[in-house]
Amino acid sequence: MKKETEIGTLEFVQGKYGGDFRGKKRIQLFSQDYEIQLRFDVFDRGAEGLTDEMMKAAKACLDMFTGSTDEVEKKIKEYYDKEIVPIIEDRDEYVEIDSATRLAQMMRAKELYVTRINVGLYFECDWDEEEGFGINFDMDGNIIEMGTGDVVY
């Protein structure tokens, strides 16, 4: 089942424990263009589980990545310097980040995950290939947490 929305076409995918709506969207970050997976987790509510609030929250987050992304980029860089550098600075994979371009080379946006209570953006990243990196947003698009990829889910 497909559903046309203000952010694009979403398709309902039934899973073992419920389902979700999925689609694709392009965002900009660090002067890079990424195609990301959109995933609206409606659990066992089926097609009726996709709420207006979920769509509004997803749009608020996506809007942050269509204009100036300076604030998000600054917060990611601060997180990297404060939380990641102390852990990896003695390892071979440590890279000093001196530009947004260098950080962009280390991160790849992959999925915007939306539930009834929050929105998360998941990245693959070079400093944690197993768990990745995630940003958790409130329903208005404000950053509330950054960390390993599990903060998204």
PDB file of C-alpha atoms in Angstrom:
ATOM      1  CA  MET A   1       0.000   0.000   0.000  1.00  0.00           C
ATOM      2  CA  LYS A   2       1.343   3.408  -0.997  1.00  0.00           C
ATOM      3  CA  LYS A   3       0.476   6.720   0.562  1.00  0.00           C
ATOM      4  CA  GLU A   4       1.149  10.166  -0.908  1.00  0.00           C
ATOM      5  CA  THR A   5       2.292  12.666   1.736  1.00  0.00           C
ATOM      6  CA  GLU A   6       3.670  16.200   1.782  1.00  0.00           C
ATOM      7  CA  ILE A   7       7.186  14.766   2.116  1.00  0.00           C
ATOM      8  CA  GLY A   8       6.816  12.208  -0.658  1.00  0.00           C
ATOM      9  CA  THR A   9       5.457   8.763  -1.407  1.00  0.00           C
ATOM     10  CA  LEU A  10       5.591   6.267   1.437  1.00  0.00           C
ATOM     11  CA  GLU A  11       5.025   2.542   1.127  1.00  0.00           C
ATOM     12  CA  PHE A  12       3.694   0.356   3.940  1.00  0.00           C
ATOM     13  CA  VAL A  13       5.945  -2.629   4.669  1.00  0.00           C
ATOM     14  CA  GLN A  14       4.557  -5.379   6.880  1.00  0.00           C
ATOM     15  CA  GLY A  15       7.067  -6.986   9.224  1.00  0.00           C
ATOM     16  CA  LYS A  16       7.002  -9.867  11.651  1.00  0.00           C
ATOM     17  CA  TYR A  17       6.093  -7.644  14.631  1.00  0.00           C
ATOM     18  CA  GLY A  18       4.128  -4.911  12.920  1.00  0.00           C
ATOM     19  CA  GLY A  19       4.991  -2.641  10.069  1.00  0.00           C
ATOM     20  CA  ASP A  20       6.267   0.697   8.979  1.00  0.00           C
ATOM     21  CA  PHE A  21       5.983   3.203   6.200  1.00  0.00           C
ATOM     22  CA  ARG A  22       9.146   3.724   4.146  1.00  0.00           C
ATOM     23  CA  GLY A  23      10.296   6.186   1.575  1.00  0.00           C
ATOM     24  CA  LYS A  24      13.362   8.064   0.370  1.00  0.00           C
ATOM     25  CA  LYS A  25      14.358  11.677   0.794  1.00  0.00           C
ATOM     26  CA  ARG A  26      17.386  13.823  -0.009  1.00  0.00           C
ATOM     27  CA  ILE A  27      19.020  15.966   2.670  1.00  0.00           C
ATOM     28  CA  GLN A  28      22.062  18.241   2.809  1.00  0.00           C
ATOM     29  CA  LEU A  29      24.697  18.191   5.553  1.00  0.00           C
ATOM     30  CA  PHE A  30      28.346  19.291   5.485  1.00  0.00           C
ATOM     31  CA  SER A  31      27.798  20.483   1.914  1.00  0.00           C
ATOM     32  CA  GLN A  32      27.061  16.882   0.931  1.00  0.00           C
ATOM     33  CA  ASP A  33      23.863  15.538  -0.592  1.00  0.00           C
ATOM     34  CA  TYR A  34      22.563  12.293   0.955  1.00  0.00           C
ATOM     35  CA  GLU A  35      19.669  10.075  -0.033  1.00  0.00           C
ATOM     36  CA  ILE A  36      18.257   8.685   3.190  1.00  0.00           C
ATOM     37  CA  GLN A  37      15.668   6.079   4.029  1.00  0.00           C
ATOM     38  CA  LEU A  38      12.562   7.436   5.781  1.00  0.00           C
ATOM     39  CA  ARG A  39      11.034   4.970   8.207  1.00  0.00           C
ATOM     40  CA  PHE A  40       7.842   5.655  10.144  1.00  0.00           C
ATOM     41  CA  ASP A  41       7.435   2.935  12.749  1.00  0.00           C
ATOM     42  CA  VAL A  42       3.716   2.295  13.223  1.00  0.00           C
ATOM     43  CA  PHE A  43       4.316  -0.981  15.114  1.00  0.00           C
ATOM     44  CA  ASP A  44       1.143  -3.062  15.111  1.00  0.00           C
ATOM     45  CA  ARG A  45      -1.230  -0.203  14.240  1.00  0.00           C
ATOM     46  CA  GLY A  46      -1.040  -0.852  10.506  1.00  0.00           C
ATOM     47  CA  ALA A  47      -1.687   1.826   7.932  1.00  0.00           C
ATOM     48  CA  GLU A  48      -3.731   3.888  10.414  1.00  0.00           C
ATOM     49  CA  GLY A  49      -0.660   4.224  12.647  1.00  0.00           C
ATOM     50  CA  LEU A  50       0.887   6.960  10.528  1.00  0.00           C
ATOM     51  CA  THR A  51      -0.260  10.078  12.379  1.00  0.00           C
ATOM     52  CA  ASP A  52      -0.279  13.765  11.483  1.00  0.00           C
ATOM     53  CA  GLU A  53       2.051  14.352  14.445  1.00  0.00           C
ATOM     54  CA  MET A  54       4.596  11.913  13.010  1.00  0.00           C
ATOM     55  CA  MET A  55       4.463  13.643   9.631  1.00  0.00           C
ATOM     56  CA  LYS A  56       4.836  17.076  11.251  1.00  0.00           C
ATOM     57  CA  ALA A  57       7.848  15.895  13.290  1.00  0.00           C
ATOM     58  CA  ALA A  58       9.533  14.346  10.242  1.00  0.00           C
ATOM     59  CA  LYS A  59       8.964  17.524   8.240  1.00  0.00           C
ATOM     60  CA  ALA A  60      10.438  19.661  11.043  1.00  0.00           C
ATOM     61  CA  CYS A  61      13.613  17.566  11.027  1.00  0.00           C
ATOM     62  CA  LEU A  62      13.856  17.395   7.247  1.00  0.00           C
ATOM     63  CA  ASP A  63      13.424  21.181   7.036  1.00  0.00           C
ATOM     64  CA  MET A  64      16.594  21.558   9.123  1.00  0.00           C
ATOM     65  CA  PHE A  65      18.513  19.839   6.328  1.00  0.00           C
ATOM     66  CA  THR A  66      17.195  21.894   3.438  1.00  0.00           C
ATOM     67  CA  GLY A  67      18.424  25.326   4.543  1.00  0.00           C
ATOM     68  CA  SER A  68      21.416  26.287   6.606  1.00  0.00           C
ATOM     69  CA  THR A  69      22.778  23.317   8.516  1.00  0.00           C
ATOM     70  CA  ASP A  70      25.460  25.294  10.361  1.00  0.00           C
ATOM     71  CA  GLU A  71      23.929  24.749  13.816  1.00  0.00           C
ATOM     72  CA  VAL A  72      23.585  20.967  13.388  1.00  0.00           C
ATOM     73  CA  GLU A  73      27.099  20.720  11.946  1.00  0.00           C
ATOM     74  CA  LYS A  74      28.499  22.740  14.865  1.00  0.00           C
ATOM     75  CA  LYS A  75      26.811  20.446  17.402  1.00  0.00           C
ATOM     76  CA  ILE A  76      28.096  17.315  15.662  1.00  0.00           C
ATOM     77  CA  LYS A  77      31.641  18.737  15.656  1.00  0.00           C
ATOM     78  CA  GLU A  78      31.350  19.637  19.362  1.00  0.00           C
ATOM     79  CA  TYR A  79      30.136  16.107  20.129  1.00  0.00           C
ATOM     80  CA  TYR A  80      33.029  14.600  18.179  1.00  0.00           C
ATOM     81  CA  ASP A  81      35.610  16.784  19.959  1.00  0.00           C
ATOM     82  CA  LYS A  82      34.169  16.227  23.445  1.00  0.00           C
ATOM     83  CA  GLU A  83      32.988  12.607  23.342  1.00  0.00           C
ATOM     84  CA  ILE A  84      34.849  10.799  20.565  1.00  0.00           C
ATOM     85  CA  VAL A  85      38.344  12.319  20.500  1.00  0.00           C
ATOM     86  CA  PRO A  86      39.199  11.310  24.114  1.00  0.00           C
ATOM     87  CA  ILE A  87      38.274   7.716  23.311  1.00  0.00           C
ATOM     88  CA  ILE A  88      40.125   7.341  19.999  1.00  0.00           C
ATOM     89  CA  GLU A  89      42.970   9.869  20.052  1.00  0.00           C
ATOM     90  CA  ASP A  90      45.542   7.126  20.742  1.00  0.00           C
ATOM     91  CA  ARG A  91      44.244   4.816  18.019  1.00  0.00           C
ATOM     92  CA  ASP A  92      45.302   4.557  14.402  1.00  0.00           C
ATOM     93  CA  GLU A  93      41.860   5.643  13.175  1.00  0.00           C
ATOM     94  CA  TYR A  94      42.038   9.000  14.988  1.00  0.00           C
ATOM     95  CA  VAL A  95      41.735  11.926  12.623  1.00  0.00           C
ATOM     96  CA  GLU A  96      41.797  15.526  13.750  1.00  0.00           C
ATOM     97  CA  ILE A  97      38.782  17.268  12.318  1.00  0.00           C
ATOM     98  CA  ASP A  98      39.692  20.689  11.007  1.00  0.00           C
ATOM     99  CA  SER A  99      36.835  21.236   8.563  1.00  0.00           C
ATOM    100  CA  ALA A 100      33.257  20.282   7.816  1.00  0.00           C
ATOM    101  CA  THR A 101      34.511  18.591   4.664  1.00  0.00           C
ATOM    102  CA  ARG A 102      36.701  16.223   6.688  1.00  0.00           C
ATOM    103  CA  LEU A 103      33.841  15.369   9.023  1.00  0.00           C
ATOM    104  CA  ALA A 104      31.607  14.733   6.009  1.00  0.00           C
ATOM    105  CA  GLN A 105      34.150  12.208   4.745  1.00  0.00           C
ATOM    106  CA  MET A 106      33.777  10.286   8.019  1.00  0.00           C
ATOM    107  CA  MET A 107      29.955  10.254   8.213  1.00  0.00           C
ATOM    108  CA  ARG A 108      27.155   9.071   5.943  1.00  0.00           C
ATOM    109  CA  ALA A 109      23.510   9.884   6.729  1.00  0.00           C
ATOM    110  CA  LYS A 110      21.395   6.760   6.202  1.00  0.00           C
ATOM    111  CA  GLU A 111      17.983   6.821   7.859  1.00  0.00           C
ATOM    112  CA  LEU A 112      15.422   9.122   9.448  1.00  0.00           C
ATOM    113  CA  TYR A 113      13.457   6.999  11.928  1.00  0.00           C
ATOM    114  CA  VAL A 114      10.134   8.383  13.199  1.00  0.00           C
ATOM    115  CA  THR A 115       7.986   7.048  16.041  1.00  0.00           C
ATOM    116  CA  ARG A 116       5.017   8.523  17.885  1.00  0.00           C
ATOM    117  CA  ILE A 117       7.356  10.222  20.387  1.00  0.00           C
ATOM    118  CA  ASN A 118      10.596  11.160  18.631  1.00  0.00           C
ATOM    119  CA  VAL A 119      12.659  11.350  15.461  1.00  0.00           C
ATOM    120  CA  GLY A 120      16.187  10.055  14.983  1.00  0.00           C
ATOM    121  CA  LEU A 121      18.759  10.456  12.233  1.00  0.00           C
ATOM    122  CA  TYR A 122      21.162   7.523  11.882  1.00  0.00           C
ATOM    123  CA  PHE A 123      24.645   7.775  10.343  1.00  0.00           C
ATOM    124  CA  GLU A 124      27.305   5.275   9.452  1.00  0.00           C
ATOM    125  CA  CYS A 125      30.612   6.680  10.703  1.00  0.00           C
ATOM    126  CA  ASP A 126      34.286   5.808  10.572  1.00  0.00           C
ATOM    127  CA  TRP A 127      34.913   6.140  14.312  1.00  0.00           C
ATOM    128  CA  ASP A 128      32.283   3.531  15.240  1.00  0.00           C
ATOM    129  CA  GLU A 129      31.615   1.199  12.323  1.00  0.00           C
ATOM    130  CA  GLU A 130      29.626  -1.223  14.473  1.00  0.00           C
ATOM    131  CA  GLU A 131      27.113   1.110  16.146  1.00  0.00           C
ATOM    132  CA  GLY A 132      27.289   4.261  14.044  1.00  0.00           C
ATOM    133  CA  PHE A 133      26.225   7.714  15.202  1.00  0.00           C
ATOM    134  CA  GLY A 134      22.772   9.075  15.905  1.00  0.00           C
ATOM    135  CA  ILE A 135      20.944  12.292  16.608  1.00  0.00           C
ATOM    136  CA  ASN A 136      17.655  12.191  18.500  1.00  0.00           C
ATOM    137  CA  PHE A 137      15.201  15.062  17.947  1.00  0.00           C
ATOM    138  CA  ASP A 138      12.030  16.032  19.776  1.00  0.00           C
ATOM    139  CA  MET A 139       8.814  16.316  17.811  1.00  0.00           C
ATOM    140  CA  ASP A 140       9.582  19.979  16.983  1.00  0.00           C
ATOM    141  CA  GLY A 141      12.948  19.191  15.396  1.00  0.00           C
ATOM    142  CA  ASN A 142      15.159  20.275  18.322  1.00  0.00           C
ATOM    143  CA  ILE A 143      18.218  18.156  19.062  1.00  0.00           C
ATOM    144  CA  ILE A 144      17.815  16.411  22.408  1.00  0.00           C
ATOM    145  CA  GLU A 145      20.595  13.814  22.286  1.00  0.00           C
ATOM    146  CA  MET A 146      23.590  12.639  20.290  1.00  0.00           C
ATOM    147  CA  GLY A 147      25.434   9.392  20.698  1.00  0.00           C
ATOM    148  CA  THR A 148      25.938   5.995  19.190  1.00  0.00           C
ATOM    149  CA  GLY A 149      23.373   4.926  16.638  1.00  0.00           C
ATOM    150  CA  ASP A 150      21.132   3.339  19.254  1.00  0.00           C
ATOM    151  CA  VAL A 151      19.888   6.777  20.400  1.00  0.00           C
ATOM    152  CA  VAL A 152      17.904   6.824  17.161  1.00  0.00           C
ATOM    153  CA  TYR A 153      16.000   3.639  17.926  1.00  0.00           C
TER     154      TYR A 153
END
